[in-house]
Coordinates of C-alpha atoms and ligand atoms in Angstrom, one line a residue:
M1 CA 41.7 13.2 7.1
S2 CA 38.2 14.2 6.3
D3 CA 35.8 15.1 9.1
T4 CA 34.0 11.8 8.7
S5 CA 37.1 9.6 8.9
E6 CA 38.3 11.5 11.9
R7 CA 34.9 10.9 13.6
R8 CA 35.1 7.2 12.7
A9 CA 38.6 6.9 14.1
D10 CA 37.3 8.1 17.4
G11 CA 35.0 5.2 17.9
P12 CA 34.2 1.7 16.9
R13 CA 34.1 1.1 13.2
L14 CA 30.5 0.5 12.1
R15 CA 29.5 -1.1 8.8
E16 CA 29.3 1.4 6.0
A17 CA 26.1 -0.3 4.8
L18 CA 24.3 1.3 7.7
E19 CA 25.0 4.9 6.5
G20 CA 21.9 6.7 5.3
I21 CA 19.4 4.0 6.3
P22 CA 16.0 5.6 6.7
S23 CA 14.6 4.9 10.1
Y24 CA 11.3 3.0 10.3
K25 CA 8.5 5.4 11.0
P26 CA 5.9 3.8 13.3
G27 CA 2.3 5.1 12.8
R28 CA 1.5 8.1 15.1
P29 CA -0.3 7.1 18.2
A30 CA -3.8 8.5 18.9
A31 CA -3.6 11.9 20.5
A32 CA -3.5 11.7 24.3
S33 CA -5.7 14.7 24.9
G34 CA -8.5 16.6 23.1
P35 CA -11.6 15.1 21.5
V36 CA -12.0 11.3 21.2
S37 CA -9.0 10.1 19.2
Y38 CA -8.4 7.0 17.1
K39 CA -5.3 5.5 15.7
L40 CA -5.7 4.6 12.0
S41 CA -2.0 4.8 11.3
S42 CA -0.6 1.2 11.8
N43 CA -3.0 -1.2 10.2
E44 CA -3.8 -2.7 13.6
N45 CA -6.9 -4.6 14.5
P46 CA -9.0 -2.2 16.5
Y47 CA -10.7 -4.9 18.7
P48 CA -9.3 -5.8 22.1
P49 CA -8.0 -9.4 22.6
L50 CA -10.6 -12.1 22.7
P51 CA -11.2 -13.3 26.3
G52 CA -9.7 -16.8 25.7
V53 CA -6.6 -15.3 24.1
L54 CA -6.1 -12.9 27.0
E55 CA -6.5 -15.8 29.5
S56 CA -3.8 -17.9 27.8
V57 CA -1.4 -15.0 27.8
T58 CA -2.2 -14.2 31.5
S59 CA -1.5 -17.8 32.4
A60 CA 1.8 -17.9 30.4
A61 CA 2.8 -14.7 32.2
E62 CA 3.1 -16.6 35.4
S63 CA 6.2 -18.3 34.2
F64 CA 8.1 -15.6 32.4
N65 CA 11.0 -16.1 34.6
R66 CA 11.7 -19.0 32.3
Y67 CA 12.9 -18.9 28.7
P68 CA 10.3 -19.7 26.1
D69 CA 10.2 -22.9 24.1
M70 CA 12.9 -22.1 21.6
A71 CA 11.5 -24.7 19.2
C72 CA 8.0 -23.3 19.3
T73 CA 6.8 -26.9 19.4
G74 CA 3.2 -26.2 20.3
L75 CA 2.8 -23.4 17.8
Y76 CA 4.4 -25.3 15.0
A77 CA 2.1 -28.3 15.6
E78 CA -1.0 -25.9 15.6
L79 CA 0.2 -24.1 12.4
A80 CA 1.0 -27.4 10.6
E81 CA -2.5 -28.6 11.3
R82 CA -4.3 -25.4 10.5
F83 CA -2.5 -24.8 7.2
G84 CA -1.9 -28.4 6.1
V85 CA 1.8 -28.0 5.9
P86 CA 4.7 -30.2 7.3
V87 CA 6.4 -28.9 10.4
P88 CA 9.8 -28.7 8.7
H89 CA 8.3 -26.1 6.3
L90 CA 7.6 -23.7 9.1
A91 CA 9.7 -21.0 10.8
T92 CA 8.6 -18.3 13.2
G93 CA 10.1 -15.0 14.1
T94 CA 9.5 -11.7 16.0
G95 CA 6.7 -10.5 13.8
S96 CA 6.8 -11.2 10.0
V97 CA 9.2 -8.3 9.7
G98 CA 11.6 -10.3 11.9
V99 CA 11.2 -13.3 9.5
A100 CA 11.7 -11.0 6.5
Q101 CA 15.0 -9.8 8.0
Q102 CA 16.0 -13.5 8.6
L103 CA 15.2 -14.2 4.9
L104 CA 17.6 -11.5 3.9
Q105 CA 20.3 -12.8 6.2
A106 CA 19.8 -16.2 4.7
T107 CA 20.0 -15.1 1.1
A108 CA 21.7 -11.8 0.4
G109 CA 24.7 -9.7 1.2
P110 CA 27.1 -7.1 -0.4
G111 CA 27.1 -7.4 -4.2
D112 CA 23.6 -9.0 -4.3
E113 CA 20.3 -7.4 -5.4
V114 CA 16.8 -7.5 -3.9
I115 CA 13.8 -6.5 -6.0
Y116 CA 10.6 -5.1 -4.7
A117 CA 7.8 -2.9 -5.9
W118 CA 7.7 0.7 -4.8
R119 CA 6.0 2.1 -3.0
S120 CA 5.5 -0.9 -0.8
F121 CA 6.1 -2.0 2.8
E122 CA 8.6 0.5 4.2
A123 CA 10.7 -2.1 6.0
Y124 CA 11.9 -3.6 2.7
P125 CA 14.5 -0.9 1.9
I126 CA 15.6 -0.8 5.5
I127 CA 16.3 -4.5 6.0
T128 CA 17.8 -4.8 2.5
Q129 CA 20.3 -2.1 3.2
I130 CA 21.2 -3.6 6.6
S131 CA 22.0 -6.9 4.7
G132 CA 24.4 -5.0 2.5
A133 CA 22.6 -5.9 -0.7
A134 CA 21.3 -3.3 -3.2
S135 CA 17.6 -2.5 -3.5
V136 CA 16.1 -2.6 -7.0
R137 CA 12.8 -0.7 -6.8
V138 CA 10.2 -1.2 -9.5
P139 CA 7.5 1.5 -9.6
L140 CA 3.9 0.5 -9.2
A141 CA 1.8 0.4 -12.3
G142 CA -1.8 1.0 -13.3
G143 CA -2.3 4.7 -12.3
A144 CA -4.3 6.0 -9.4
E145 CA -7.0 3.5 -9.9
Y146 CA -4.9 0.3 -9.4
E147 CA -1.4 1.2 -7.9
A148 CA -0.4 -2.5 -8.3
H149 CA 2.8 -4.4 -8.7
D150 CA 4.2 -4.3 -12.3
L151 CA 5.2 -7.9 -12.4
D152 CA 6.5 -7.9 -15.9
A153 CA 8.9 -5.0 -15.0
M154 CA 9.9 -6.9 -11.9
A155 CA 10.7 -10.0 -13.9
D156 CA 12.6 -7.9 -16.4
A157 CA 14.7 -6.4 -13.5
I158 CA 16.1 -9.8 -12.5
T159 CA 19.8 -10.1 -13.1
E160 CA 22.4 -12.7 -12.1
R161 CA 22.9 -10.8 -8.9
T162 CA 19.2 -11.1 -7.8
R163 CA 18.8 -13.2 -4.7
L164 CA 15.4 -12.3 -3.3
I165 CA 12.2 -10.7 -4.6
F166 CA 9.5 -9.3 -2.2
V167 CA 5.9 -9.5 -3.6
C168 CA 3.6 -7.7 -1.2
N169 CA 0.1 -9.1 -1.7
P170 CA -2.0 -7.2 -1.0
N171 CA 0.4 -4.3 -1.2
N172 CA 1.0 -2.0 1.7
P173 CA 0.1 0.9 1.4
T174 CA -2.1 0.8 -1.7
G175 CA -4.2 -2.3 -0.9
A176 CA -4.0 -3.7 -4.4
A177 CA -3.8 -7.5 -4.7
I178 CA -2.4 -9.6 -7.5
P179 CA -4.7 -12.1 -9.3
G180 CA -3.4 -15.7 -9.1
A181 CA -3.0 -16.2 -12.9
E182 CA -0.8 -13.0 -13.1
L183 CA 1.3 -14.1 -10.1
E184 CA 1.8 -17.6 -11.5
R185 CA 2.9 -16.2 -14.8
F186 CA 5.5 -14.1 -12.9
L187 CA 6.7 -17.0 -10.8
D188 CA 7.2 -19.0 -14.0
R189 CA 9.6 -16.3 -15.2
V190 CA 11.7 -16.3 -12.0
P191 CA 14.9 -18.5 -12.0
R192 CA 14.8 -21.3 -9.4
E193 CA 17.8 -20.0 -7.5
V194 CA 16.0 -16.7 -6.7
L195 CA 13.8 -16.7 -3.7
V196 CA 10.3 -15.1 -4.1
V197 CA 8.8 -14.0 -0.8
L198 CA 5.0 -13.7 -1.0
D199 CA 4.3 -11.3 1.9
E200 CA 0.7 -12.0 2.8
A201 CA 0.5 -10.0 6.0
Y202 CA -3.1 -9.0 5.1
R203 CA -4.2 -12.3 3.5
E204 CA -7.3 -12.7 5.8
F205 CA -8.8 -9.5 4.5
V206 CA -8.7 -10.6 0.8
R207 CA -12.2 -11.2 -0.7
D208 CA -11.3 -11.0 -4.4
E209 CA -11.6 -14.7 -5.5
R210 CA -9.1 -14.2 -8.3
V211 CA -6.4 -13.7 -5.6
V212 CA -4.8 -17.1 -4.9
D213 CA -3.6 -18.1 -1.4
G214 CA 0.2 -18.2 -1.5
L215 CA 0.1 -21.5 0.3
E216 CA -1.3 -23.1 -2.8
L217 CA 1.5 -21.6 -4.9
Y218 CA 4.4 -22.6 -2.7
R219 CA 3.8 -26.3 -2.6
D220 CA 5.3 -27.2 -6.0
R221 CA 7.7 -24.2 -6.0
P222 CA 10.8 -24.7 -3.9
N223 CA 11.8 -21.0 -4.4
V224 CA 8.6 -19.6 -3.0
C225 CA 8.2 -18.6 0.6
V226 CA 5.0 -17.3 2.2
L227 CA 5.1 -14.8 5.0
R228 CA 2.2 -14.5 7.4
T229 CA 1.6 -12.6 10.6
F230 CA -0.5 -12.7 13.8
S231 CA -0.3 -8.9 14.0
K232 CA -3.1 -7.8 11.8
A233 CA -6.3 -10.0 11.5
Y234 CA -5.4 -12.0 14.6
G235 CA -4.8 -8.8 16.7
L236 CA -1.5 -9.7 18.3
A237 CA 0.6 -6.8 17.0
G238 CA 2.1 -6.0 20.4
L239 CA 3.3 -9.6 21.0
R240 CA 5.5 -9.9 17.9
V241 CA 5.0 -13.2 16.2
G242 CA 4.9 -14.0 12.5
F243 CA 5.9 -17.1 10.5
A244 CA 7.1 -18.3 7.1
V245 CA 6.0 -21.3 5.1
A246 CA 8.7 -22.6 2.7
H247 CA 10.4 -25.7 1.5
E248 CA 12.7 -27.3 4.0
P249 CA 16.1 -25.8 3.0
V250 CA 14.6 -22.3 3.2
A251 CA 12.7 -22.9 6.4
A252 CA 15.9 -24.5 7.9
A253 CA 17.9 -21.4 7.0
L254 CA 15.3 -19.3 8.7
R255 CA 15.7 -21.3 11.9
K256 CA 19.4 -20.9 11.7
T257 CA 19.2 -17.1 11.4
A258 CA 16.5 -16.7 14.2
V259 CA 17.3 -14.7 17.3
P260 CA 17.4 -17.5 20.0
F261 CA 14.3 -17.4 22.1
G262 CA 13.0 -14.4 20.0
V263 CA 9.3 -15.4 20.1
S264 CA 8.2 -15.1 23.8
Q265 CA 6.0 -17.8 25.4
L266 CA 3.3 -15.2 25.7
A267 CA 3.3 -14.7 22.0
Q268 CA 3.4 -18.5 21.3
E269 CA 0.5 -19.2 23.6
A270 CA -1.5 -16.2 22.2
A271 CA -0.9 -17.4 18.7
I272 CA -2.1 -20.9 19.6
A273 CA -5.2 -19.6 21.3
S274 CA -5.9 -17.3 18.4
L275 CA -5.8 -20.2 15.9
R276 CA -8.2 -22.0 18.2
S277 CA -10.5 -19.0 18.3
E278 CA -10.2 -18.4 14.7
D279 CA -14.0 -18.3 14.0
A280 CA -14.5 -15.5 16.4
L281 CA -11.5 -13.6 15.1
L282 CA -12.6 -14.0 11.5
E283 CA -16.0 -12.7 12.3
R284 CA -14.3 -9.5 13.4
V285 CA -12.3 -9.5 10.2
E286 CA -15.5 -9.8 8.3
A287 CA -16.9 -6.7 10.1
L288 CA -13.8 -4.8 9.1
V289 CA -14.1 -6.0 5.5
K290 CA -17.7 -4.6 5.5
E291 CA -16.4 -1.3 6.8
R292 CA -13.7 -1.3 4.1
T293 CA -16.4 -1.7 1.4
R294 CA -18.5 1.1 3.0
T295 CA -15.4 3.4 3.3
L296 CA -14.3 2.8 -0.4
A297 CA -17.9 3.4 -1.6
E298 CA -18.3 6.6 0.3
L299 CA -14.9 7.9 -0.8
R300 CA -15.7 7.2 -4.4
G301 CA -19.1 8.9 -3.9
Q302 CA -17.2 12.0 -2.7
G303 CA -15.3 12.0 -6.0
W304 CA -12.0 10.4 -4.9
T305 CA -10.1 7.9 -7.1
V306 CA -9.1 5.1 -4.7
P307 CA -7.5 1.8 -5.6
E308 CA -9.6 -1.3 -4.7
S309 CA -8.2 -2.4 -1.4
Q310 CA -8.0 -6.1 -0.3
A311 CA -6.4 -5.2 3.0
N312 CA -7.5 -3.4 6.2
F313 CA -6.6 0.1 4.9
V314 CA -7.3 2.4 2.1
W315 CA -4.9 4.7 0.1
L316 CA -5.5 8.3 -1.0
R317 CA -2.9 9.6 -3.4
L318 CA -2.7 13.3 -2.3
G319 CA 0.7 14.3 -3.5
E320 CA 1.6 17.7 -2.1
R321 CA -1.6 17.9 -0.1
T322 CA -0.6 14.8 2.0
A323 CA 0.7 16.6 5.1
A324 CA -2.3 19.0 5.1
F325 CA -4.7 16.1 5.0
A326 CA -2.9 14.2 7.8
E327 CA -3.0 17.4 10.0
Q328 CA -6.8 17.9 9.4
A329 CA -7.5 14.3 10.2
E330 CA -5.5 14.5 13.4
A331 CA -7.3 17.7 14.4
A332 CA -10.6 15.9 13.8
G333 CA -9.6 13.0 16.0
V334 CA -7.9 10.3 13.8
T335 CA -4.2 9.8 13.2
V336 CA -3.5 8.5 9.7
R337 CA -0.2 7.5 8.0
P338 CA 1.2 10.1 5.7
F339 CA 3.9 9.4 3.1
P340 CA 5.0 13.0 2.4
G341 CA 4.5 14.1 -1.1
E342 CA 2.7 10.8 -2.0
G343 CA -0.4 10.0 -0.1
V344 CA -2.0 8.8 3.1
R345 CA -2.7 5.3 4.2
V346 CA -5.7 5.0 6.5
T347 CA -6.5 1.9 8.4
V348 CA -10.0 0.7 8.5
G349 CA -10.9 0.8 12.2
E350 CA -13.9 1.2 14.4
T351 CA -17.1 2.6 12.7
A352 CA -16.8 5.8 14.6
A353 CA -13.2 6.3 13.6
N354 CA -14.0 5.6 9.9
D355 CA -16.8 8.1 10.1
I356 CA -14.5 10.8 11.3
F357 CA -12.0 10.0 8.5
L358 CA -14.9 10.1 5.9
Q359 CA -16.0 13.5 7.2
V360 CA -12.5 14.8 6.9
A361 CA -12.2 13.4 3.4
A362 CA -15.5 15.0 2.3
A363 CA -14.5 18.4 3.7
F364 CA -11.0 18.2 2.1
R365 CA -12.5 17.2 -1.3
K366 CA -14.7 20.3 -1.3
E367 CA -11.6 22.5 -0.8
L368 CA -9.8 21.0 -3.8
Ligands
PLP401 C1 3.2 -6.0 4.2 C2 3.7 -6.1 5.6 N1 4.5 -7.1 5.9 C3 4.9 -7.3 7.1 C4 4.5 -6.5 8.1 C5 5.1 -6.7 9.5 O1 4.2 -7.0 10.5 P1 4.7 -7.8 11.8 O2 6.1 -7.7 11.9 O3 3.9 -7.1 12.8 O4 4.3 -9.2 11.6 C6 3.7 -5.4 7.9 C7 3.3 -4.5 9.0 O5 2.9 -3.4 8.8 C8 3.2 -5.2 6.6 O6 2.5 -4.2 6.2

């Protein structure tokens, strides 16, 4: 027997599909000591919770000896009204990544294929591999200036084994968003039995009018599912709540695959309160969008080529210099998200944090 099989014989047999799964790398926290330090590594909202949202969570905390409302009744009602969709078209989960994992459980397994652009959200390869299906990665196109989905190549990659396609719009980590006409052309090419997941985790930050809201596209397309989250614009990353909007068979499958009681009552109440405080939250989003515009303009002024971002982060393709940049940023007081050998993703945060990042970028540029 080989070493591996002997080791396996010693303990419980685990699924082979799990071998070699890359672990999810969370963004590095801000440094605990040293000069003022900011975390620009996880695309979080830098603002603390709104007072009304905090109050609703504090009040829900008084009864956390009880299980949450498994049917998320209040949240579904609020979402249905806010987005103008029927309740049976909704499904919630522990963050939108939880819902994405449920989507895979519902559609794909060994022998199946899942298509997504690469580089894109780093959870896609992980959750695909866990499902047992094979990943089909289609490289981004458009060069350093665009770094966008190559939808023609993605449509060409569809085979009879394809079960699900992730379209990350805007794309994490490049920020590039897909114009509606282009996306519709792509959707027209996808066979009806293949589920297309429009991952719109950053939808609230989109300002390019050519980019169409996925909720408009899903209505007459039973094979389209829209993923949204409360983690980014709504500032509830720590509470873990996201949702999908899809036609009834898909939404029902998501409810079947949900971890029972996965979305806590605190998360449900916070999400409801956030939807009710949306004006105040979206004002904050607007401030971040302004900071994004300023950051992109300054980077370009420094001589960088940066793709236009429609999300709350910017992307610098640094290749071999990625790690050095991340180290210099951290030494200056901001943690960023390096993808070794490729580039860094930097969240748009507080003005002071963005200023530090811009100073690091300017100094780094001079050294090139
Ligand atoms: C594109 C994309 N989708 C989904 C998520 C998951 O967010 P959450 O699980 O917090 O809703 C993220 C988080 O970084 C993301 O970037």
